[in-house]
Coordinates of C-alpha atoms and ligand atoms in Angstrom, one line a residue:
Chain A
M1 CA 109.5 134.9 99.1
S2 CA 109.7 131.5 100.6
L3 CA 110.1 130.9 104.3
Q4 CA 112.8 128.8 105.8
K5 CA 112.1 125.2 104.9
Q6 CA 112.3 122.4 107.5
Q7 CA 113.2 118.9 106.8
I8 CA 110.4 116.4 107.3
L9 CA 111.8 113.3 105.7
N10 CA 115.2 111.7 104.9
K11 CA 115.5 108.2 103.9
E12 CA 118.0 106.0 102.2
I13 CA 117.0 104.0 99.2
D14 CA 118.8 100.8 98.3
S15 CA 119.3 99.6 94.7
F16 CA 117.1 96.8 93.7
D17 CA 115.3 96.8 97.0
F18 CA 111.8 96.2 95.6
Q19 CA 110.5 95.2 99.0
S20 CA 110.9 98.6 100.6
G21 CA 110.7 100.6 97.4
G22 CA 107.7 102.9 97.9
E23 CA 108.1 103.3 101.6
A24 CA 109.4 106.8 101.4
S25 CA 106.4 107.9 99.3
S26 CA 104.0 106.3 101.8
D27 CA 105.9 108.0 104.7
L28 CA 105.8 111.3 103.1
K29 CA 102.1 111.0 102.2
N30 CA 101.3 110.3 105.9
I31 CA 103.4 113.2 107.1
L32 CA 101.7 115.6 104.6
R33 CA 98.3 114.4 105.8
K34 CA 99.3 115.1 109.4
L35 CA 100.3 118.6 108.3
G36 CA 96.9 119.1 106.8
V37 CA 98.1 119.5 103.2
P38 CA 95.2 119.3 100.7
S39 CA 94.6 115.9 99.4
K40 CA 95.1 116.8 95.7
I41 CA 98.7 117.9 96.6
V42 CA 99.2 114.8 98.7
R43 CA 98.3 112.7 95.7
K44 CA 100.6 114.6 93.4
T45 CA 103.4 114.1 95.9
A46 CA 102.7 110.4 96.3
I47 CA 102.9 109.9 92.6
I48 CA 106.1 112.0 92.1
T49 CA 107.9 110.5 95.1
Y50 CA 107.0 107.0 94.1
E51 CA 108.3 107.5 90.6
L52 CA 111.6 109.0 91.8
E53 CA 112.0 106.4 94.4
M54 CA 111.6 103.5 92.0
N55 CA 114.0 105.2 89.6
V56 CA 116.6 105.0 92.3
V57 CA 115.7 101.3 93.0
I58 CA 115.8 100.4 89.3
H59 CA 118.5 102.5 87.8
S60 CA 121.1 103.4 90.4
L61 CA 123.5 102.1 93.0
G62 CA 121.3 103.5 95.7
G63 CA 120.6 107.0 97.0
E64 CA 118.6 109.0 99.3
I65 CA 115.4 111.1 99.4
T66 CA 114.9 114.2 101.4
A67 CA 111.8 116.3 101.7
L68 CA 111.6 119.9 103.1
I69 CA 108.6 122.0 103.7
S70 CA 107.6 125.5 104.4
E71 CA 104.1 126.9 104.5
D72 CA 104.1 127.6 100.7
E73 CA 106.4 125.1 99.2
L74 CA 107.4 121.4 99.3
E75 CA 110.8 120.5 98.1
I76 CA 111.7 116.9 97.3
R77 CA 115.3 116.0 96.6
V78 CA 116.4 112.7 95.3
D79 CA 120.1 112.0 94.9
D80 CA 121.6 108.8 93.8
S81 CA 125.0 107.5 92.8
G82 CA 125.0 105.4 89.7
P83 CA 125.3 105.5 86.0
G84 CA 123.5 108.9 85.7
I85 CA 121.5 109.9 82.7
E86 CA 123.4 110.5 79.5
D87 CA 120.8 112.3 77.6
L88 CA 118.4 114.3 79.7
D89 CA 116.2 115.4 76.9
K90 CA 115.6 111.9 76.0
A91 CA 114.8 111.0 79.6
F92 CA 112.0 113.5 79.5
T93 CA 110.5 111.8 76.4
A94 CA 107.5 109.5 77.0
G95 CA 108.4 105.9 76.3
F96 CA 112.2 106.3 76.5
S97 CA 113.7 103.9 79.0
T98 CA 117.0 102.4 79.7
A99 CA 115.7 99.7 82.0
S100 CA 117.1 96.3 81.4
D101 CA 114.9 93.5 79.9
E102 CA 114.8 91.9 83.3
I103 CA 113.3 94.9 84.9
R104 CA 110.9 95.4 82.1
E105 CA 109.7 91.9 82.5
M106 CA 108.8 92.8 86.1
G107 CA 106.5 95.5 84.7
F108 CA 108.7 98.4 85.6
G109 CA 110.7 100.7 83.3
A110 CA 108.0 101.6 80.9
G111 CA 109.7 104.9 80.5
M112 CA 107.1 107.1 82.1
G113 CA 109.2 107.9 85.1
L114 CA 110.5 111.4 84.6
V115 CA 107.8 112.4 82.2
N116 CA 105.3 111.6 84.9
V117 CA 107.2 113.5 87.5
K118 CA 107.4 116.5 85.2
R119 CA 103.6 116.4 84.6
Y120 CA 102.8 116.7 88.3
A121 CA 105.7 118.9 89.6
D122 CA 105.5 122.6 89.6
Q123 CA 109.2 122.9 89.1
I124 CA 111.8 120.2 88.3
D125 CA 115.5 120.4 88.1
V126 CA 117.6 117.4 87.1
K127 CA 121.3 117.4 87.2
S128 CA 123.1 114.3 85.8
S129 CA 125.8 113.2 83.6
K130 CA 127.4 109.9 82.8
D131 CA 128.7 108.1 86.0
A132 CA 128.0 111.1 88.2
G133 CA 124.7 109.9 89.6
T134 CA 121.4 111.7 89.2
H135 CA 120.2 114.6 91.3
V136 CA 116.6 115.6 91.1
K137 CA 114.9 118.6 92.8
V138 CA 111.2 119.0 92.6
I139 CA 109.1 121.8 93.9
I140 CA 105.5 121.6 94.6
N141 CA 103.6 124.8 95.4
L142 CA 101.5 124.7 98.5
A143 CA 100.3 128.2 98.7
N144 CA 97.0 129.5 97.2
Chain B
M1 CA 69.2 107.7 119.8
T2 CA 71.2 107.9 116.7
R3 CA 74.4 105.9 117.0
K4 CA 77.3 106.8 114.8
H5 CA 78.5 103.2 114.6
S6 CA 77.2 99.7 114.6
V7 CA 80.2 97.9 116.0
L8 CA 80.2 98.2 119.8
L9 CA 82.0 97.0 122.9
K10 CA 80.5 94.7 125.5
E11 CA 82.5 96.0 128.3
E12 CA 82.0 93.1 130.7
K13 CA 83.4 90.6 128.2
C14 CA 86.5 92.6 127.2
E15 CA 89.7 91.1 128.7
G16 CA 91.8 94.0 127.6
C17 CA 94.0 91.9 125.2
T18 CA 95.1 93.8 122.2
N19 CA 94.0 91.5 119.4
C20 CA 91.5 93.8 118.0
V21 CA 93.7 96.9 118.5
K22 CA 96.4 95.3 116.3
G23 CA 94.0 94.2 113.6
C24 CA 92.0 97.3 113.1
P25 CA 92.7 98.7 109.7
T26 CA 92.2 102.3 110.7
K27 CA 93.9 102.0 114.2
A28 CA 90.6 103.0 115.8
I29 CA 90.9 101.0 119.0
R30 CA 92.8 101.7 122.2
V31 CA 92.8 99.7 125.4
H32 CA 92.1 102.0 128.2
Q33 CA 91.8 100.8 131.8
G34 CA 91.6 97.3 130.6
K35 CA 88.9 97.8 127.9
A36 CA 89.2 98.1 124.2
W37 CA 87.4 101.3 123.3
I38 CA 86.6 102.3 119.7
K39 CA 87.2 105.8 118.6
E40 CA 84.1 106.8 116.7
D41 CA 85.7 109.2 114.2
L42 CA 88.1 106.5 113.0
C43 CA 85.8 103.4 112.9
I44 CA 84.7 102.3 109.5
D45 CA 82.5 99.4 110.7
C46 CA 84.6 96.8 108.9
A47 CA 84.0 94.3 111.7
E48 CA 87.6 93.1 111.7
C49 CA 87.5 93.5 115.5
I50 CA 84.5 91.3 115.8
R51 CA 86.4 88.6 113.8
A52 CA 89.5 89.1 115.9
C53 CA 88.0 89.0 119.4
E54 CA 88.1 85.6 121.1
Y55 CA 86.0 86.7 124.0
H56 CA 83.1 88.0 121.8
A57 CA 83.4 91.4 123.4
K58 CA 82.9 93.2 120.1
Y59 CA 79.4 92.9 118.6
T60 CA 76.9 94.7 116.6
K61 CA 73.3 95.4 117.6
T62 CA 70.9 95.4 114.7
D63 CA 67.2 95.9 114.9
Q64 CA 65.0 93.3 116.5
L65 CA 62.3 91.6 114.5
E66 CA 59.7 91.6 117.3
K67 CA 60.0 95.3 117.7
I68 CA 59.8 96.0 114.0
V69 CA 56.7 93.9 113.5
K70 CA 55.1 95.4 116.6
T71 CA 55.8 99.1 115.9
S72 CA 55.7 99.5 112.2
D73 CA 52.4 99.8 110.3
Y74 CA 53.9 98.7 107.1
P75 CA 57.2 96.9 107.4
V76 CA 59.0 95.9 104.2
L77 CA 62.1 93.9 104.0
L78 CA 64.9 94.0 101.4
I79 CA 66.8 90.8 100.8
P80 CA 70.5 91.1 99.7
P81 CA 71.8 88.8 97.0
S82 CA 74.2 87.3 99.6
F83 CA 71.3 86.0 101.7
Y84 CA 70.6 83.2 99.1
S85 CA 74.1 81.9 99.8
Q86 CA 72.8 80.9 103.2
F87 CA 70.7 78.1 101.8
S88 CA 71.1 75.1 99.6
A89 CA 70.2 75.9 96.0
E90 CA 67.6 73.1 96.3
I91 CA 65.4 75.4 98.3
S92 CA 63.7 77.7 95.9
S93 CA 64.0 81.5 96.3
Q94 CA 60.3 81.8 96.2
K95 CA 60.1 79.6 99.3
I96 CA 62.7 81.5 101.1
K97 CA 61.0 84.8 100.4
K98 CA 57.6 83.4 101.5
A99 CA 59.2 82.3 104.8
I100 CA 60.7 85.7 105.3
Q101 CA 57.4 87.4 104.6
N102 CA 55.6 85.1 107.1
L103 CA 57.7 86.6 109.8
G104 CA 55.5 89.6 109.6
F105 CA 56.5 91.7 106.7
R106 CA 54.0 93.2 104.3
A107 CA 56.2 92.7 101.4
V108 CA 59.8 91.5 100.6
F109 CA 62.0 92.6 97.7
D110 CA 65.2 91.4 96.1
V111 CA 68.0 94.0 96.2
A112 CA 69.5 92.0 93.3
E113 CA 66.9 93.6 91.0
A114 CA 68.4 97.0 91.7
A115 CA 71.9 95.5 91.4
A116 CA 71.1 94.3 87.9
A117 CA 69.8 97.8 87.0
L118 CA 72.9 99.4 88.6
S119 CA 75.2 97.1 86.5
R120 CA 73.5 98.4 83.3
K121 CA 73.8 102.0 84.5
T122 CA 77.5 101.5 85.5
L123 CA 78.4 100.2 82.1
D124 CA 76.5 103.1 80.5
F125 CA 78.4 105.5 82.8
L126 CA 81.8 104.0 82.0
N127 CA 81.0 104.3 78.3
N128 CA 80.1 107.9 78.6
N129 CA 82.9 109.1 80.9
Q130 CA 86.6 108.9 80.8
G131 CA 88.8 107.7 83.5
S132 CA 88.7 104.9 86.1
Y133 CA 86.1 104.4 88.8
I134 CA 85.6 102.6 92.1
S135 CA 82.4 101.0 93.0
T136 CA 80.4 102.8 95.7
S137 CA 78.4 99.8 96.8
C138 CA 80.5 98.7 99.9
P139 CA 80.0 101.3 102.6
V140 CA 83.2 100.3 104.4
I141 CA 85.3 100.9 101.3
V142 CA 83.6 104.3 100.8
R143 CA 84.3 105.2 104.5
L144 CA 87.9 104.0 104.1
I145 CA 88.4 106.2 101.1
K146 CA 86.9 109.2 102.9
L147 CA 89.2 108.6 105.8
Q148 CA 92.5 107.5 104.4
F149 CA 92.4 108.1 100.7
P150 CA 90.5 111.4 100.3
D151 CA 92.2 112.2 97.1
L152 CA 90.5 109.1 95.5
I153 CA 87.0 110.3 96.4
E154 CA 86.7 111.7 92.8
M155 CA 87.1 108.1 91.6
L156 CA 84.0 106.9 93.4
I157 CA 81.3 106.2 90.9
P158 CA 78.5 108.7 91.7
L159 CA 75.7 106.2 91.7
K160 CA 73.6 104.9 94.6
S161 CA 74.2 101.5 96.1
P162 CA 71.6 98.8 95.1
V163 CA 70.0 98.8 98.6
E164 CA 69.3 102.6 98.5
L165 CA 68.2 102.4 94.9
I166 CA 65.5 99.9 95.5
A167 CA 64.5 101.4 98.8
E168 CA 63.9 104.8 97.2
R169 CA 62.0 103.2 94.3
I170 CA 59.7 101.2 96.6
K171 CA 59.0 104.3 98.8
R172 CA 58.1 106.3 95.8
K173 CA 56.0 103.6 94.3
F174 CA 54.0 102.8 97.4
K175 CA 53.3 106.5 98.0
E176 CA 52.2 107.1 94.4
E177 CA 50.1 104.0 93.9
K178 CA 48.7 103.3 97.4
N179 CA 49.4 106.4 99.4
I180 CA 51.3 104.2 101.9
N181 CA 54.5 105.1 103.7
P182 CA 56.3 101.9 104.2
D183 CA 59.1 101.4 106.7
I184 CA 61.9 99.7 104.8
F185 CA 64.3 97.4 106.5
F186 CA 67.4 95.7 105.1
L187 CA 68.3 92.1 106.0
T188 CA 72.0 92.9 106.5
P189 CA 75.1 90.6 106.3
C190 CA 77.3 93.3 107.9
P191 CA 77.3 96.1 110.5
A192 CA 78.3 98.7 108.0
K193 CA 75.0 98.7 106.1
L194 CA 73.3 99.3 109.4
T195 CA 75.5 102.4 110.0
T196 CA 74.4 103.8 106.6
V197 CA 70.9 104.0 107.9
N198 CA 72.0 106.8 110.2
R199 CA 74.9 108.0 108.1
A200 CA 73.9 107.8 104.4
I201 CA 76.6 108.0 101.8
G202 CA 76.2 110.7 99.1
Q203 CA 72.6 111.3 100.2
K204 CA 71.1 113.5 102.7
E205 CA 69.2 110.6 104.3
S206 CA 68.9 106.9 103.9
F207 CA 65.7 105.5 102.5
L208 CA 65.9 102.8 105.0
S209 CA 64.3 102.8 108.5
G210 CA 66.6 100.1 109.9
A211 CA 68.4 96.9 109.4
I212 CA 68.1 93.4 110.8
G213 CA 71.2 91.2 111.0
V214 CA 70.9 87.9 109.1
E215 CA 71.9 86.0 112.3
N216 CA 68.9 87.5 114.1
I217 CA 66.3 85.8 112.0
Y218 CA 68.1 82.9 110.2
Q219 CA 67.0 80.3 112.6
K220 CA 63.3 81.3 112.4
I221 CA 63.4 81.2 108.6
Y222 CA 65.2 78.0 108.4
E223 CA 62.8 76.3 110.8
S224 CA 59.7 77.5 109.0
L225 CA 60.9 76.4 105.5
A226 CA 59.6 72.9 106.0
D227 CA 56.0 74.0 106.6
I228 CA 55.8 76.2 103.5
E229 CA 53.8 74.8 100.7
L230 CA 53.7 76.8 97.5
K231 CA 51.0 75.8 95.1
T232 CA 53.1 76.5 92.2
E233 CA 56.6 78.0 92.4
A234 CA 54.7 81.2 92.0
G235 CA 56.5 84.5 91.4
R236 CA 59.5 85.2 89.3
V237 CA 62.8 83.4 89.6
I238 CA 65.5 85.7 91.2
T239 CA 67.8 87.4 88.8
L240 CA 71.3 86.4 87.7
A241 CA 72.5 89.5 89.4
T242 CA 72.3 87.5 92.6
I243 CA 75.9 86.8 91.9
W244 CA 76.7 90.3 93.2
G245 CA 76.7 88.6 96.6
S246 CA 80.2 87.2 96.1
E247 CA 83.5 88.8 95.0
G248 CA 83.8 89.4 91.3
G249 CA 80.0 89.2 90.8
E250 CA 79.6 92.7 89.7
E251 CA 82.6 92.8 87.3
G252 CA 81.5 89.4 85.9
I253 CA 78.2 90.9 84.8
L254 CA 79.9 94.0 83.2
K255 CA 82.3 91.7 81.3
S256 CA 79.5 89.5 80.1
W257 CA 78.2 92.4 78.1
Q258 CA 81.3 94.1 76.8
E259 CA 85.1 93.8 76.8
L260 CA 86.2 95.9 79.7
N261 CA 89.2 96.0 82.0
T262 CA 88.0 95.6 85.6
L263 CA 89.5 94.4 88.8
S264 CA 87.8 93.0 91.8
V265 CA 89.4 92.8 95.2
S266 CA 87.9 91.6 98.5
G267 CA 89.1 91.8 102.1
I268 CA 89.9 95.1 103.8
K269 CA 93.7 94.5 103.9
E270 CA 93.9 93.8 100.2
A271 CA 91.6 96.7 99.4
K272 CA 93.9 99.0 101.3
K273 CA 96.8 97.8 99.3
L274 CA 95.1 98.3 96.1
L275 CA 94.0 101.8 97.0
N276 CA 97.5 102.6 98.0
E277 CA 98.8 101.6 94.5
I278 CA 96.0 103.5 92.8
E279 CA 96.9 106.5 94.8
R280 CA 100.5 106.5 93.6
N281 CA 99.5 105.8 90.0
N282 CA 101.0 102.3 90.1
I283 CA 98.0 100.6 88.5
P284 CA 97.4 100.7 84.7
D285 CA 95.1 103.4 83.6
A286 CA 93.4 100.8 81.3
I287 CA 91.6 99.4 84.3
R288 CA 88.3 101.2 84.1
Y289 CA 86.4 99.9 87.1
F290 CA 87.3 98.6 90.5
E291 CA 85.0 96.4 92.5
L292 CA 86.2 96.5 96.1
T293 CA 84.5 94.8 99.1
S294 CA 85.7 95.0 102.6
C295 CA 84.7 91.4 103.5
T296 CA 86.8 88.5 102.1
N297 CA 84.8 86.8 99.4
G298 CA 82.4 89.7 99.1
C299 CA 79.1 90.1 101.0
I300 CA 78.8 86.4 101.6
G301 CA 81.8 86.9 103.9
G302 CA 79.8 89.4 106.0
V303 CA 80.2 88.8 109.7
L304 CA 76.4 88.6 110.4
N305 CA 76.0 85.7 108.0
V306 CA 75.5 82.3 109.5
I307 CA 77.0 79.9 106.9
N308 CA 80.7 79.7 106.4
P309 CA 81.9 81.6 103.4
F310 CA 83.2 78.6 101.5
Q311 CA 79.9 76.8 101.7
A312 CA 78.1 80.1 100.9
Q313 CA 80.2 80.5 97.8
F314 CA 79.2 77.0 96.7
N315 CA 75.6 77.6 97.4
L316 CA 75.5 80.8 95.5
E317 CA 77.2 79.3 92.4
E318 CA 74.8 76.4 92.5
R319 CA 71.9 78.8 92.6
I320 CA 73.2 80.8 89.7
K321 CA 73.4 77.5 87.7
K322 CA 69.8 76.8 88.6
I323 CA 68.7 80.3 87.5
R324 CA 70.4 79.7 84.2
E325 CA 68.7 76.4 83.7
I326 CA 65.3 77.7 84.5
T327 CA 65.5 81.0 82.6
Q328 CA 67.5 79.4 79.7
A329 CA 69.6 82.5 79.7
H330 CA 73.3 82.5 80.4
N331 CA 73.8 86.3 80.8
L332 CA 71.9 89.0 82.6
D333 CA 69.7 91.0 80.3
F334 CA 71.5 94.0 78.9
E335 CA 68.5 96.1 78.6
K336 CA 65.4 96.5 80.7
D337 CA 62.7 99.1 80.3
D338 CA 61.9 99.5 84.0
D339 CA 65.4 100.8 84.8
Q340 CA 64.0 104.2 84.1
F341 CA 62.2 104.0 87.4
Y342 CA 65.4 104.1 89.4
N343 CA 66.9 107.3 90.6
F344 CA 70.6 106.4 90.1
A345 CA 72.5 109.6 90.8
L346 CA 73.8 110.4 94.3
S347 CA 72.2 113.6 95.5
E348 CA 75.2 114.9 97.5
S349 CA 78.9 114.8 97.0
I350 CA 81.0 112.5 99.1
T351 CA 83.3 114.4 101.4
A352 CA 86.6 113.7 103.1
D353 CA 86.8 112.9 106.8
N354 CA 89.8 114.9 107.7
V355 CA 91.0 113.4 111.0
S356 CA 94.7 112.8 110.4
K357 CA 95.6 116.5 110.8
L358 CA 97.8 117.2 113.8
D359 CA 96.5 120.8 113.9
S360 CA 94.6 123.0 111.6
D361 CA 97.3 125.7 111.9
F362 CA 100.3 124.8 109.7
K363 CA 102.9 126.2 112.1
K364 CA 101.4 124.4 115.1
A365 CA 101.1 121.2 113.0
M366 CA 104.8 121.5 112.2
Q367 CA 105.7 121.9 115.8
K368 CA 103.7 118.8 116.7
L369 CA 105.3 116.9 113.9
E370 CA 108.7 117.7 115.3
Q371 CA 107.6 116.7 118.7
L372 CA 106.1 113.5 117.3
Q373 CA 109.4 112.6 115.7
K374 CA 111.2 113.1 119.0
E375 CA 108.6 111.0 120.7
I376 CA 109.0 108.2 118.2
D377 CA 112.8 108.3 118.5
I378 CA 112.7 107.7 122.3
L379 CA 110.2 104.8 122.2
P380 CA 111.6 101.3 121.9
G381 CA 109.8 100.5 118.6
L382 CA 108.7 97.1 119.7
D383 CA 105.1 97.7 118.8
C384 CA 104.1 95.5 121.8
A385 CA 100.8 97.3 122.3
A386 CA 101.0 97.1 126.0
C387 CA 100.3 100.8 126.1
G388 CA 96.9 100.1 124.6
A389 CA 97.8 101.6 121.2
P390 CA 98.5 99.4 118.2
D391 CA 102.1 100.4 117.7
C392 CA 104.7 102.8 119.0
K393 CA 104.1 105.4 116.2
T394 CA 100.4 105.6 116.9
F395 CA 101.1 105.8 120.6
A396 CA 103.6 108.7 120.0
E397 CA 100.8 110.5 118.1
D398 CA 98.4 109.9 121.0
V399 CA 101.0 111.4 123.4
V400 CA 101.6 114.5 121.2
N401 CA 97.8 115.0 120.9
G402 CA 97.5 114.7 124.7
R403 CA 95.5 111.5 124.6
A404 CA 98.1 109.4 126.3
S405 CA 100.9 109.9 128.7
R406 CA 104.5 108.7 128.0
A407 CA 104.5 106.6 131.1
D408 CA 101.7 104.5 129.6
C409 CA 104.6 102.8 127.8
I410 CA 106.0 100.2 130.2
F411 CA 109.5 100.6 128.8
M412 CA 109.4 104.4 129.4
L413 CA 108.0 103.7 132.9
R414 CA 110.8 101.3 133.6
K415 CA 113.3 103.8 132.4
Q416 CA 111.8 106.5 134.6
L417 CA 111.7 104.2 137.6
G418 CA 115.3 103.2 137.0
K419 CA 116.3 106.8 136.9
L420 CA 114.3 107.4 140.0
A421 CA 116.1 104.5 141.8
D422 CA 119.5 105.8 140.7
D423 CA 118.6 109.3 141.9
L424 CA 117.5 107.8 145.2
S425 CA 120.6 105.9 145.8
I426 CA 122.8 108.9 145.0
L427 CA 120.6 110.9 147.4
A428 CA 121.0 108.2 150.0
H429 CA 124.8 108.4 149.9
E430 CA 124.8 112.2 150.1
L431 CA 124.4 112.3 153.8
P432 CA 123.9 115.7 155.5
P433 CA 127.2 117.3 156.5
V434 CA 126.6 116.9 160.2
M435 CA 126.1 113.2 159.9
A436 CA 128.9 112.8 157.4
S437 CA 131.5 114.4 159.7
Q438 CA 130.3 112.2 162.6
K439 CA 130.8 109.2 160.4
E440 CA 134.3 110.3 159.5
E441 CA 135.3 110.8 163.1
S442 CA 134.0 107.4 164.1
D443 CA 136.0 105.9 161.2
D444 CA 139.2 107.5 162.4
S445 CA 138.9 106.1 165.8
Ligands
SF4_1 S1 84.8 97.8 113.0 FE1 86.8 97.9 111.9 S2 87.4 100.0 111.9 FE2 85.8 99.8 113.5 S3 87.0 99.4 115.4 FE3 86.4 97.4 114.5 S4 88.2 96.9 113.3 FE4 88.4 99.1 113.6

């Protein structure tokens, strides 16, 4: 049974804001260190959060990221408004990307985003459909 | 006395400005009662504060030559590759070494020899292991990783630094061959190497007995050079691995042998940025090796050096050209039999310095985190550093940890004073009933 989770981070993410993209993941990393979360988990979280954050920057019209924690679980929620993901199965396939050429030229959008997130997350739930935005919920186990 | 750190404060010179506080990459400095104190558990000896201080209040105290020569029976000095950047390439390395030895050392050795061997070993390691690795040679970088990027510790290549490698080998050799226990000193370009004498990295103990700063003996060496007559330019020419003294030297050697994706970055700020990107997997996996040095331009940028880093870079490059001319070899040897005499592996694992925790109990840490957020919210967010901390967030953390009081912030103090003044004036108008009625009466009349 998981205890009541408390919110430790809530941040807006702007579309195409590459300057501040990555700030939420840095903030969350610092918070987890302050809470004494083991470094392996901090790293996982940093990777996941950064991927999700950049997804919002690159693919959506903006969104927000929220992190909640209890002693045994960390929950990261990323909600954006935007085109959504038409084919979720495809989005979980390595190398599949809908990033524009412009974005690819910048070195982003290699299509590892969600695949990477799935690799590091203990649970992942993605809700999305065309034009309904994307809503990702990731769980990382802290207990043991 | 074993000091934990080599960067120290000269109290009488400190004016209490916050230049060093702001520039410290680990936020280790706080101005307290007008003096900029360093928190030992956070300092990584990067020397940024020495560079930042206009009043020369931050300094490093390395060993004194006179004392070493007087007290040691068998002092040996190790010369780093970067030291040769302090002289024009016209002055032969043999001459420089002779001048150093004349100061009173029984023998001098080039650390570059071990650097060459380490390069060969590193390539061997990379070819036999998967994944990406970070060089362990700069002690500041290792300390930074231990402190702020503990999850990257596993990326540190588990091999000794060139200085420790050669020190260990010499110790063993002298013991075996001559039954002598030499005291080995390092001619250091930076405070951090001095710190490793007392706090070795990945080893139980350092093989060094001490370290002398380049600035301590440079003048003496320089002045004596003119008097040194070498019959022939006896002794071997220094190795091409002397290029290790400047940024990219190490990776250049690796690449001269084999096609390899490597990356070199120098300067503590840049190094921090890179580590941050590595941490969130935002750097291609294809990069197998990272050469990171805390000082801009690599060891030639060390704060204890005498020559400016630009000239030093030029000198070093000229010297490399010379070595190539003399040895008729463009690249460093890829194989050398005597590498087997080095003991490359670190004997202990490198551990994290866990100091960022608010509390070791999760619930208490959560409470403190909440408190911290509240504290941050009420502060003005100007990061003026007048409180003595580098920025409002760090100050808030100090308050939560009971190391500072909210009124240390002048804005909070002003607010409190303002409130006090308001309260006072309200109080002043609330006259006691007896007096108040008298007043009313007199008003009526
Ligand atoms: S040496 Fe570096 S880490 Fe230590 S107090 Fe100075 S600036 Fe900070």
